[in-house]
């Protein structure tokens, strides 16, 4: 199936590319002799008017053959003025440019379909998490619904971002819905650097909120507190309390807030590693149901505090063996306290700090049972970039699963899809262009370049994810194809455009001999590149290739 997906993906993009050349040639009255999808032996074809339309055996390219494109072409008197060579320079330039331009414009349509497909399921503008020490911290609470900003109705989380991202430094009036009442709050977004691949970054306005609600996964503040006495442990997930279903952390908070020292039945799920049961035969989590009776302390504090509970967010769930954190003595179940004597208030902010000072030795304090431990540690932060996605590996992990409110349809799906498709296309053009520059600078390894085998593998993966994933991949490959064709390499469209530019400056065509030598050089360069990408593909997929041959045996 990978071959089928590859042929479909590449075939569509080749057709779009050659259609650009073909359409503009026809528009300018140039006689087109052949429109071929693929190279090599002809599989099928038909003659329509002046043009022969052909499907060839090897779907790795295509071409539009125009009269007069080859200097050896004989132009009959009836075709006078219809050859490519007879066209003014600007028309020849447009005809050649049209192919790559179509590949760069086609993703707008593809992304439009993708975003139109997802417009029916958008995240609602309900606050799930508020970051401490950020602009929203004093004004918004988890569970608040953003109704409007500066009087403009907000229906989705995307709408919230559209108002906040370009408004750093400018006060915005938020109309929020909380407990059935509407309130107004003035919040001023601050600039935030968003890291992107290839050392790129974007400055966007942020207020410090996310739509993700932490689930009711608990941490035990002290062995002497009511929660511990009831038999609860850190990382237990509460699913019911006092006969009410519980999913989000704020749901548990609300139930405990109403409880003033009375017994409260709790139903919870306790994670248990399958390795504990199967002696290392598997490495998965099972969830065992349990019931406990929790009796929070009386008094005036919050219900969560009186029960001796907190979110599991700052509790270490896993320590990577051999990491600096492991050598320092951090253990699963420990609770992070301070970093360089500053309180750690949220795991996501802790990771931000670790990334900002990667490689530095830091002072980390944590609590083990009721004992506080402090160590100087060079915290683990390994950065990798794969497929344009930046990821980090840390020495410790937490367990704080999240959820979002039920999706809602976008109120203006067409305008949303058009806006996002234009933005996505431009961002991908920028990213691909910078990738090419970094490659020539030696700052991106040639080993990261993929070829036909990698495209086929990615096409199969995308197809398994659904038609929208496949279209998004097609848009990405189309942009790559368009920009690569614009490189000033003879044989490619960019090489022809370069010769046209020289002709425009010098007022005379580049000599035939020079063009032929340049074409041979360009062909040699393409062969070298193809060998490189094929070698990369084989090296990247060698285990799968070996497995396939073993299966045949």
Coordinates of C-alpha atoms in Angstrom, one line a residue:
X1 CA 0.0 0.0 0.0
X2 CA 2.9 2.4 0.6
X3 CA 3.6 2.2 -3.2
X4 CA 0.0 3.0 -4.0
X5 CA -0.1 6.0 -1.6
X6 CA 3.3 7.2 -3.0
X7 CA 2.0 7.0 -6.6
X8 CA -1.2 8.9 -5.7
X9 CA 0.6 11.6 -3.7
X10 CA 3.5 12.2 -6.2
X11 CA 1.2 11.7 -9.2
X12 CA -1.1 14.5 -8.0
X13 CA 1.8 16.9 -7.4
X14 CA 3.4 16.2 -10.7
X15 CA 0.1 16.8 -12.5
X16 CA -0.3 20.1 -10.6
X17 CA 3.2 21.1 -11.5
X18 CA 3.0 20.3 -15.2
X19 CA -0.5 21.8 -15.4
X20 CA 1.0 25.1 -14.5
X21 CA 3.4 24.9 -17.4
X22 CA 0.7 23.6 -19.7
X23 CA -2.0 26.1 -18.9
X24 CA 0.2 29.2 -19.3
X25 CA 1.7 27.8 -22.5
X26 CA -1.8 27.3 -23.9
X27 CA -2.8 30.8 -22.6
X28 CA 0.1 32.4 -24.5
X29 CA -0.6 30.4 -27.7
X30 CA 2.4 28.1 -27.5
X31 CA 1.9 24.7 -29.2
X32 CA 2.2 21.9 -26.6
X33 CA 3.3 18.6 -28.2
X34 CA 3.1 16.3 -25.2
X35 CA 1.9 16.4 -21.6
X36 CA 3.5 13.4 -19.8
X37 CA 2.9 12.2 -16.2
X38 CA 6.0 10.1 -15.5
X39 CA 9.1 9.1 -17.5
X40 CA 10.1 6.1 -19.4
X41 CA 7.9 3.7 -21.4
X42 CA 4.3 4.8 -22.3
X43 CA 1.6 3.0 -20.4
X44 CA -1.4 4.9 -21.8
X45 CA -2.0 7.9 -23.9
X46 CA -4.4 9.8 -26.1
X47 CA -4.1 12.5 -28.8
X48 CA -6.3 15.6 -28.4
X49 CA -5.7 18.3 -30.9
X50 CA -2.0 19.3 -31.0
X51 CA -1.2 17.6 -27.7
X52 CA -0.5 14.0 -26.8
X53 CA -1.4 13.2 -23.2
X54 CA 0.6 10.3 -21.8
X55 CA 1.0 8.3 -18.6
X56 CA 4.5 6.8 -18.4
X57 CA 5.9 4.0 -16.3
X58 CA 8.1 5.8 -13.8
X59 CA 6.1 8.2 -11.6
X60 CA 9.0 10.3 -10.4
X61 CA 8.5 13.3 -12.6
X62 CA 6.8 14.5 -15.7
X63 CA 7.2 17.1 -18.5
X64 CA 5.4 19.4 -20.9
X65 CA 7.0 19.2 -24.3
X66 CA 6.5 22.5 -26.2
X67 CA 7.3 23.3 -29.8
X68 CA 10.6 25.2 -30.1
X69 CA 11.7 24.2 -26.6
X70 CA 14.4 22.1 -28.3
X71 CA 16.7 24.1 -30.6
X72 CA 16.5 21.2 -33.1
X73 CA 12.7 21.5 -33.5
X74 CA 11.5 22.4 -37.0
X75 CA 8.8 25.0 -37.0
X76 CA 6.4 24.8 -39.9
X77 CA 5.0 28.0 -41.5
X78 CA 1.6 27.3 -40.1
X79 CA 3.0 27.2 -36.6
X80 CA 4.9 30.4 -36.9
X81 CA 4.7 32.4 -33.7
X82 CA 3.6 29.3 -31.7
X83 CA 7.0 28.0 -30.7
X84 CA 8.3 28.5 -27.2
X85 CA 11.6 30.0 -28.5
X86 CA 9.7 32.7 -30.4
X87 CA 7.9 34.0 -27.3
X88 CA 9.0 37.2 -25.6
X89 CA 11.3 36.7 -22.6
X90 CA 8.7 37.6 -20.0
X91 CA 6.2 35.0 -21.4
X92 CA 8.9 32.3 -21.4
X93 CA 9.7 33.3 -17.8
X94 CA 6.0 33.0 -16.8
X95 CA 5.6 29.6 -18.4
X96 CA 8.6 28.1 -16.6
X97 CA 7.8 29.8 -13.3
X98 CA 4.2 28.6 -13.4
X99 CA 5.1 25.0 -12.5
X100 CA 6.8 25.7 -9.2
X101 CA 4.3 28.5 -8.5
X102 CA 1.4 26.0 -8.8
X103 CA 3.2 23.7 -6.3
X104 CA 3.5 26.6 -3.9
X105 CA -0.1 27.7 -4.4
X106 CA -1.7 24.2 -4.4
X107 CA -1.2 23.8 -0.6
X108 CA -3.5 26.7 0.1
X109 CA -6.3 24.5 -1.4
X110 CA -5.1 21.4 0.4
X111 CA -4.8 23.1 3.8
X112 CA -8.2 24.8 3.2
X113 CA -9.8 21.4 2.9
X114 CA -7.9 20.2 6.0
X115 CA -8.9 23.1 8.2
X116 CA -12.5 23.0 6.8
X117 CA -12.6 19.3 7.9
X118 CA -11.5 20.1 11.5
X119 CA -13.6 23.3 11.8
X120 CA -16.5 21.2 13.1
X121 CA -14.5 20.1 16.2
X122 CA -12.9 23.1 17.8
X123 CA -11.9 23.5 21.4
X124 CA -14.4 25.8 23.3
X125 CA -13.0 28.9 25.1
X126 CA -13.1 27.4 28.5
X127 CA -10.1 27.9 30.8
X128 CA -8.6 24.6 31.9
X129 CA -5.2 25.7 33.4
X130 CA -4.0 29.1 34.6
X131 CA -0.2 29.6 34.8
X132 CA 1.0 31.3 38.0
X133 CA 2.7 34.7 37.7
X134 CA 1.2 35.3 34.2
X135 CA -1.2 38.1 33.2
X136 CA -4.3 35.9 33.7
X137 CA -3.4 34.6 37.1
X138 CA -5.2 37.3 39.1
X139 CA -8.2 37.5 36.9
X140 CA -9.2 34.1 35.5
X141 CA -9.9 30.7 37.1
X142 CA -10.2 27.2 35.7
X143 CA -13.7 26.6 34.5
X144 CA -14.2 30.2 33.3
X145 CA -15.7 30.6 29.8
X146 CA -14.5 33.5 27.7
X147 CA -17.7 35.0 26.2
X148 CA -16.1 38.1 24.5
X149 CA -13.0 40.1 24.2
X150 CA -13.3 43.9 23.7
X151 CA -17.0 43.2 22.8
X152 CA -16.2 40.7 20.1
X153 CA -17.9 37.3 20.7
X154 CA -15.5 34.4 21.3
X155 CA -16.9 31.0 20.3
X156 CA -13.7 28.9 20.2
X157 CA -10.3 28.7 21.7
X158 CA -8.9 29.8 18.2
X159 CA -10.9 33.0 18.6
X160 CA -9.2 33.6 21.9
X161 CA -5.8 33.2 20.3
X162 CA -6.7 35.5 17.4
X163 CA -7.3 38.4 19.8
X164 CA -4.5 37.7 22.3
X165 CA -1.6 36.8 20.1
X166 CA -1.3 40.2 18.3
X167 CA -2.1 42.3 21.4
X168 CA 0.9 42.1 23.6
X169 CA 1.2 45.3 25.7
X170 CA -2.4 46.3 25.0
X171 CA -5.1 45.9 27.7
X172 CA -8.0 43.7 26.6
X173 CA -11.4 43.6 28.2
X174 CA -12.4 39.9 28.8
X175 CA -16.1 39.1 29.4
X176 CA -16.2 35.8 31.3
X177 CA -18.9 33.5 32.5
X178 CA -18.4 32.1 36.0
X179 CA -21.0 30.3 38.1
X180 CA -23.8 31.6 35.9
X181 CA -22.7 35.2 36.1
X182 CA -20.9 37.4 33.6
X183 CA -17.9 39.4 34.8
X184 CA -15.5 41.7 33.1
X185 CA -11.7 41.6 33.6
X186 CA -9.0 43.8 32.0
X187 CA -5.9 41.7 31.1
X188 CA -2.8 42.8 29.2
X189 CA -1.0 40.1 27.3
X190 CA 2.8 39.9 27.4
X191 CA 5.3 38.9 24.7
X192 CA 6.3 35.3 24.6
X193 CA 8.9 33.7 22.4
X194 CA 7.6 30.5 20.7
X195 CA 10.4 28.2 19.7
X196 CA 10.2 26.7 16.2
X197 CA 12.5 24.4 14.3
X198 CA 15.8 25.6 12.7
X199 CA 16.4 28.2 15.4
X200 CA 13.4 30.1 14.3
X201 CA 11.1 31.8 16.8
X202 CA 7.9 33.8 16.8
X203 CA 6.9 36.5 19.3
X204 CA 3.3 36.2 20.3
X205 CA 1.0 37.7 22.9
X206 CA 0.2 35.4 25.8
X207 CA -1.9 35.6 29.0
X208 CA -0.9 32.3 30.5
X209 CA -3.9 30.0 30.0
X210 CA -4.5 26.6 28.4
X211 CA -7.8 24.7 27.6
X212 CA -6.5 21.5 29.3
X213 CA -8.1 20.6 32.6
X214 CA -6.1 18.4 34.9
X215 CA -7.9 15.2 35.8
X216 CA -8.6 14.4 39.4
X217 CA -5.2 12.7 40.0
X218 CA -4.1 13.4 43.5
X219 CA -0.9 14.0 45.4
X220 CA -0.8 13.3 49.2
X221 CA 0.7 16.3 51.0
X222 CA 1.6 14.4 54.2
X223 CA 1.4 10.9 55.7
X224 CA -0.4 12.4 58.7
X225 CA -3.2 14.0 56.7
X226 CA -6.8 12.6 56.4
X227 CA -6.2 11.5 52.7
X228 CA -3.3 9.3 53.7
X229 CA -5.2 8.0 56.7
X230 CA -8.1 7.0 54.4
X231 CA -5.6 4.9 52.4
X232 CA -5.3 7.2 49.4
X233 CA -1.9 7.5 47.6
X234 CA -0.3 9.9 45.2
X235 CA -1.3 9.2 41.6
X236 CA -4.7 7.7 42.6
X237 CA -7.4 9.0 40.2
X238 CA -10.7 10.0 41.9
X239 CA -13.7 9.1 39.7
X240 CA -16.5 9.7 42.2
X241 CA -16.9 11.6 45.5
X242 CA -20.0 11.7 47.7
X243 CA -22.0 10.0 45.0
X244 CA -21.1 12.5 42.3
X245 CA -19.0 11.6 39.2
X246 CA -15.6 13.3 39.2
X247 CA -13.4 13.8 36.1
X248 CA -11.6 17.1 36.5
X249 CA -9.5 18.4 39.4
X250 CA -11.9 21.4 39.7
X251 CA -14.8 18.9 40.1
X252 CA -13.0 17.3 43.1
X253 CA -12.2 20.8 44.5
X254 CA -15.9 21.8 44.3
X255 CA -17.1 18.7 46.2
X256 CA -14.5 19.0 49.0
X257 CA -15.2 22.7 49.3
X258 CA -18.8 21.9 50.3
X259 CA -17.7 19.3 52.8
X260 CA -17.1 20.5 56.4
X261 CA -15.6 17.6 58.3
X262 CA -18.2 14.9 57.4
X263 CA -17.3 11.5 56.0
X264 CA -17.1 11.4 52.2
X265 CA -17.1 8.2 50.2
X266 CA -14.4 8.2 47.5
X267 CA -14.2 5.9 44.5
X268 CA -10.8 6.0 42.9
X269 CA -8.6 4.1 40.4
X270 CA -5.1 3.1 41.4
X271 CA -2.4 2.6 38.7
X272 CA -0.4 -0.6 39.0
X273 CA 2.4 -1.5 36.7
X274 CA 1.9 -4.8 34.8
X275 CA 5.5 -5.6 35.5
X276 CA 4.6 -6.0 39.1
X277 CA 2.1 -8.8 38.1
X278 CA 3.9 -10.4 35.2
X279 CA 7.4 -10.3 36.5
X280 CA 8.7 -8.0 33.8
X281 CA 6.8 -9.5 30.9
X282 CA 5.1 -6.2 30.1
X283 CA 5.4 -2.5 30.9
X284 CA 1.8 -1.1 31.0
X285 CA -0.4 0.4 33.6
X286 CA -3.5 -1.3 35.0
X287 CA -6.1 0.7 37.0
X288 CA -7.6 -1.1 40.0
X289 CA -10.9 0.3 41.4
X290 CA -11.0 1.1 45.2
X291 CA -13.3 2.7 47.6
X292 CA -12.3 4.8 50.6
X293 CA -14.0 7.0 53.2
X294 CA -12.4 10.4 53.5
X295 CA -13.1 12.7 56.4
X296 CA -11.6 16.2 55.8
X297 CA -10.6 18.2 58.8
X298 CA -13.0 21.0 59.9
X299 CA -12.0 24.6 59.9
X300 CA -11.8 27.5 57.6
X301 CA -9.2 26.3 55.0
X302 CA -10.0 25.1 51.5
X303 CA -11.5 21.6 51.2
X304 CA -8.5 20.3 49.3
X305 CA -6.1 21.5 52.1
X306 CA -8.3 20.2 54.9
X307 CA -8.3 16.8 53.2
X308 CA -4.5 16.8 52.8
X309 CA -4.6 16.6 49.0
X310 CA -3.1 18.5 46.1
X311 CA -2.8 17.9 42.3
X312 CA -0.3 15.3 41.3
X313 CA 1.3 17.9 38.9
X314 CA 4.5 18.4 40.9
X315 CA 4.9 14.8 41.9
X316 CA 7.6 12.7 40.2
X317 CA 6.1 9.6 38.6
X318 CA 9.2 8.3 36.8
X319 CA 13.0 8.8 37.1
X320 CA 15.1 7.9 34.0
X321 CA 17.7 5.3 35.1
X322 CA 21.2 6.7 34.9
X323 CA 20.1 10.4 34.7
X324 CA 21.5 13.1 36.9
X325 CA 18.2 13.2 38.8
X326 CA 18.5 9.4 39.4
X327 CA 22.0 9.7 40.7
X328 CA 21.0 12.6 43.0
X329 CA 18.4 10.3 44.6
X330 CA 15.1 11.5 43.3
X331 CA 12.5 8.7 43.5
X332 CA 9.0 8.2 42.1
X333 CA 6.5 9.8 44.5
X334 CA 8.8 12.7 45.5
X335 CA 7.3 16.1 45.3
X336 CA 9.3 19.0 43.8
X337 CA 9.6 22.1 46.0
X338 CA 12.0 24.7 44.8
X339 CA 14.5 25.4 42.0
X340 CA 17.3 27.8 42.9
X341 CA 15.4 28.7 46.0
X342 CA 12.3 29.8 44.0
X343 CA 9.1 27.8 44.6
X344 CA 8.1 25.5 41.8
X345 CA 4.4 26.1 41.2
X346 CA 3.6 24.2 38.0
X347 CA 5.4 21.4 36.2
X348 CA 5.1 23.1 32.8
X349 CA 6.8 26.2 34.1
X350 CA 9.5 24.0 35.8
X351 CA 10.3 22.5 32.4
X352 CA 10.4 26.0 30.8
X353 CA 13.0 27.0 33.4
X354 CA 15.0 23.8 32.7
X355 CA 15.0 24.4 29.0
X356 CA 16.0 28.1 29.4
X357 CA 19.1 27.1 31.5
X358 CA 19.9 23.7 29.8
X359 CA 23.3 22.5 30.9
X360 CA 23.6 24.7 34.0
X361 CA 24.0 23.3 37.4
X362 CA 20.9 24.1 39.5
X363 CA 19.8 23.7 43.1
X364 CA 16.8 21.5 43.3
X365 CA 14.8 20.8 46.5
X366 CA 12.2 18.1 46.8
X367 CA 10.2 16.3 49.5
X368 CA 10.5 12.6 50.1
X369 CA 7.7 11.5 52.5
X370 CA 8.1 14.3 55.1
X371 CA 11.8 14.8 54.5
X372 CA 13.1 17.8 52.5
X373 CA 16.2 17.0 50.3
X374 CA 18.4 19.6 48.5
X375 CA 21.0 18.8 45.8
X376 CA 23.0 20.6 43.2
X377 CA 22.0 19.0 39.8
X378 CA 22.7 19.6 36.1
X379 CA 19.1 18.8 35.1
X380 CA 18.6 16.5 32.1
X381 CA 17.3 18.3 29.0
X382 CA 18.1 16.6 25.7
X383 CA 16.7 18.5 22.6
X384 CA 15.9 16.7 19.4
X385 CA 14.3 17.8 16.1
X386 CA 12.6 15.2 13.9
X387 CA 10.3 15.9 11.0
X388 CA 10.2 19.6 11.9
X389 CA 9.0 18.8 15.4
X390 CA 11.1 19.9 18.4
X391 CA 11.0 17.5 21.4
X392 CA 12.8 17.3 24.7
X393 CA 13.8 14.4 26.9
X394 CA 14.0 15.0 30.7
X395 CA 15.4 13.0 33.5
X396 CA 12.1 13.0 35.4
X397 CA 8.4 12.7 34.4
X398 CA 5.2 13.4 36.1
X399 CA 1.7 11.9 35.8
X400 CA -1.0 14.6 35.4
X401 CA -3.4 13.6 32.5
X402 CA -5.7 16.3 31.2
X403 CA -8.9 16.6 29.3
X404 CA -10.7 19.4 27.4
X405 CA -14.4 20.4 27.2
X406 CA -16.5 18.9 24.5
X407 CA -15.6 20.3 21.1
X408 CA -17.9 22.9 19.4
X409 CA -18.3 23.8 15.7
X410 CA -16.5 26.9 14.4
X411 CA -19.1 29.7 13.8
X412 CA -17.3 30.7 10.5
X413 CA -15.7 27.6 9.2
X414 CA -15.0 28.9 5.7
X415 CA -13.2 32.1 6.8
X416 CA -11.4 30.1 9.5
X417 CA -10.2 27.5 7.0
X418 CA -9.1 30.2 4.5
X419 CA -7.2 32.2 7.1
X420 CA -5.5 29.1 8.6
X421 CA -4.6 27.7 5.1
X422 CA -2.9 30.9 4.1
X423 CA -1.0 31.0 7.4
X424 CA 0.0 27.3 7.3
X425 CA 1.2 27.6 3.7
X426 CA 3.3 30.6 4.4
X427 CA 4.8 29.1 7.6
X428 CA 5.7 25.9 5.7
X429 CA 7.3 27.8 2.8
X430 CA 9.3 29.8 5.3
X431 CA 10.4 26.6 7.2
X432 CA 11.3 24.8 4.0
X433 CA 13.2 27.7 2.6
X434 CA 15.2 28.1 5.8
X435 CA 15.9 24.3 5.8
X436 CA 17.4 24.6 2.4
X437 CA 19.6 27.5 3.5
X438 CA 20.7 25.7 6.6
X439 CA 21.5 22.6 4.5
X440 CA 23.8 24.6 2.2
X441 CA 25.3 26.3 5.3
X442 CA 26.1 22.9 6.8
X443 CA 23.9 23.6 9.8
X444 CA 21.5 20.8 8.8
X445 CA 22.9 17.4 8.2
X446 CA 22.5 15.9 4.7
X447 CA 21.5 12.7 6.5
X448 CA 18.2 14.3 7.4
X449 CA 17.2 14.6 3.8
X450 CA 14.6 12.0 2.7
X451 CA 13.8 10.6 -0.8
X452 CA 11.2 8.4 -2.5
X453 CA 11.3 5.6 0.1
X454 CA 10.8 8.1 3.0
X455 CA 8.0 9.8 1.1
X456 CA 6.3 6.5 0.6
X457 CA 6.7 5.6 4.3
X458 CA 5.3 9.0 5.4
X459 CA 2.5 8.7 2.9
X460 CA 1.5 5.3 4.3
X461 CA 1.6 6.7 7.9
X462 CA -0.5 9.7 6.9
X463 CA -3.0 7.6 5.0
X464 CA -3.5 5.5 8.1
X465 CA -4.3 8.7 10.0
X466 CA -7.0 9.6 7.6
X467 CA -7.6 11.7 4.5
X468 CA -6.9 15.0 6.2
X469 CA -3.4 13.8 7.4
X470 CA -2.7 12.6 3.9
X471 CA -3.7 16.0 2.4
X472 CA -1.5 17.8 4.9
X473 CA 1.4 15.7 3.9
X474 CA 0.7 16.3 0.3
X475 CA 0.8 20.1 1.0
X476 CA 4.1 19.7 2.7
X477 CA 5.7 17.7 -0.1
X478 CA 4.2 20.1 -2.7
X479 CA 5.9 23.1 -1.0
X480 CA 9.2 21.2 -1.0
X481 CA 8.8 20.3 -4.6
X482 CA 8.0 23.9 -5.6
X483 CA 11.0 25.4 -3.7
X484 CA 13.5 22.7 -4.9
X485 CA 12.4 23.4 -8.5
X486 CA 13.3 27.1 -8.0
X487 CA 16.9 26.3 -7.1
X488 CA 19.2 27.8 -9.9
X489 CA 20.3 24.3 -11.0
X490 CA 20.4 23.6 -14.7
X491 CA 17.8 21.0 -15.8
X492 CA 15.4 22.3 -13.0
X493 CA 13.0 25.1 -13.6
X494 CA 15.1 27.4 -11.5
X495 CA 18.1 26.8 -13.8
X496 CA 16.0 27.9 -16.8
X497 CA 14.8 31.0 -14.9
X498 CA 18.4 31.8 -14.1
X499 CA 19.3 31.7 -17.8
X500 CA 16.3 33.9 -18.6
X501 CA 17.5 36.4 -16.0
X502 CA 21.0 36.4 -17.5
X503 CA 19.4 36.9 -20.9
X504 CA 17.3 39.8 -19.6
X505 CA 20.5 41.5 -18.2
X506 CA 22.8 40.8 -21.1
X507 CA 20.1 41.4 -23.8
X508 CA 21.1 38.2 -25.5
X509 CA 20.4 34.5 -25.0
X510 CA 22.9 32.3 -23.2
X511 CA 24.9 30.3 -25.8
X512 CA 23.7 26.9 -26.7
X513 CA 27.0 25.3 -25.8
X514 CA 27.0 26.9 -22.4
X515 CA 23.5 25.7 -21.8
X516 CA 24.4 22.1 -22.8
X517 CA 27.4 22.1 -20.4
X518 CA 25.4 23.5 -17.6
X519 CA 22.6 20.9 -18.2
X520 CA 25.2 18.1 -18.0
X521 CA 26.5 19.6 -14.7
X522 CA 23.0 20.0 -13.3
X523 CA 22.2 16.4 -14.3
X524 CA 25.3 15.2 -12.5
X525 CA 24.3 17.2 -9.4
X526 CA 20.8 15.7 -9.4
X527 CA 22.3 12.1 -9.7
X528 CA 24.5 12.8 -6.7
X529 CA 21.6 14.1 -4.7
X530 CA 19.4 11.1 -5.7
X531 CA 22.1 8.7 -4.6
X532 CA 22.4 10.6 -1.3
X533 CA 18.7 10.6 -0.5
X534 CA 18.3 7.0 -1.5
X535 CA 21.2 6.0 0.8
X536 CA 19.6 8.0 3.6
X537 CA 16.3 6.2 2.9
X538 CA 17.8 2.8 3.0
X539 CA 19.8 3.5 6.2
X540 CA 16.7 4.9 7.8
X541 CA 14.5 2.0 6.9
X542 CA 17.0 -0.8 6.9
X543 CA 15.4 -2.7 9.9
X544 CA 12.1 -2.7 8.0
X545 CA 13.7 -3.9 4.8
X546 CA 15.5 -6.7 6.7
X547 CA 12.2 -7.7 8.4
X548 CA 10.4 -7.8 5.0
X549 CA 13.0 -10.1 3.5
X550 CA 12.9 -12.4 6.6
X551 CA 9.1 -12.5 6.3
X552 CA 9.5 -13.6 2.6
X553 CA 11.8 -16.4 3.6

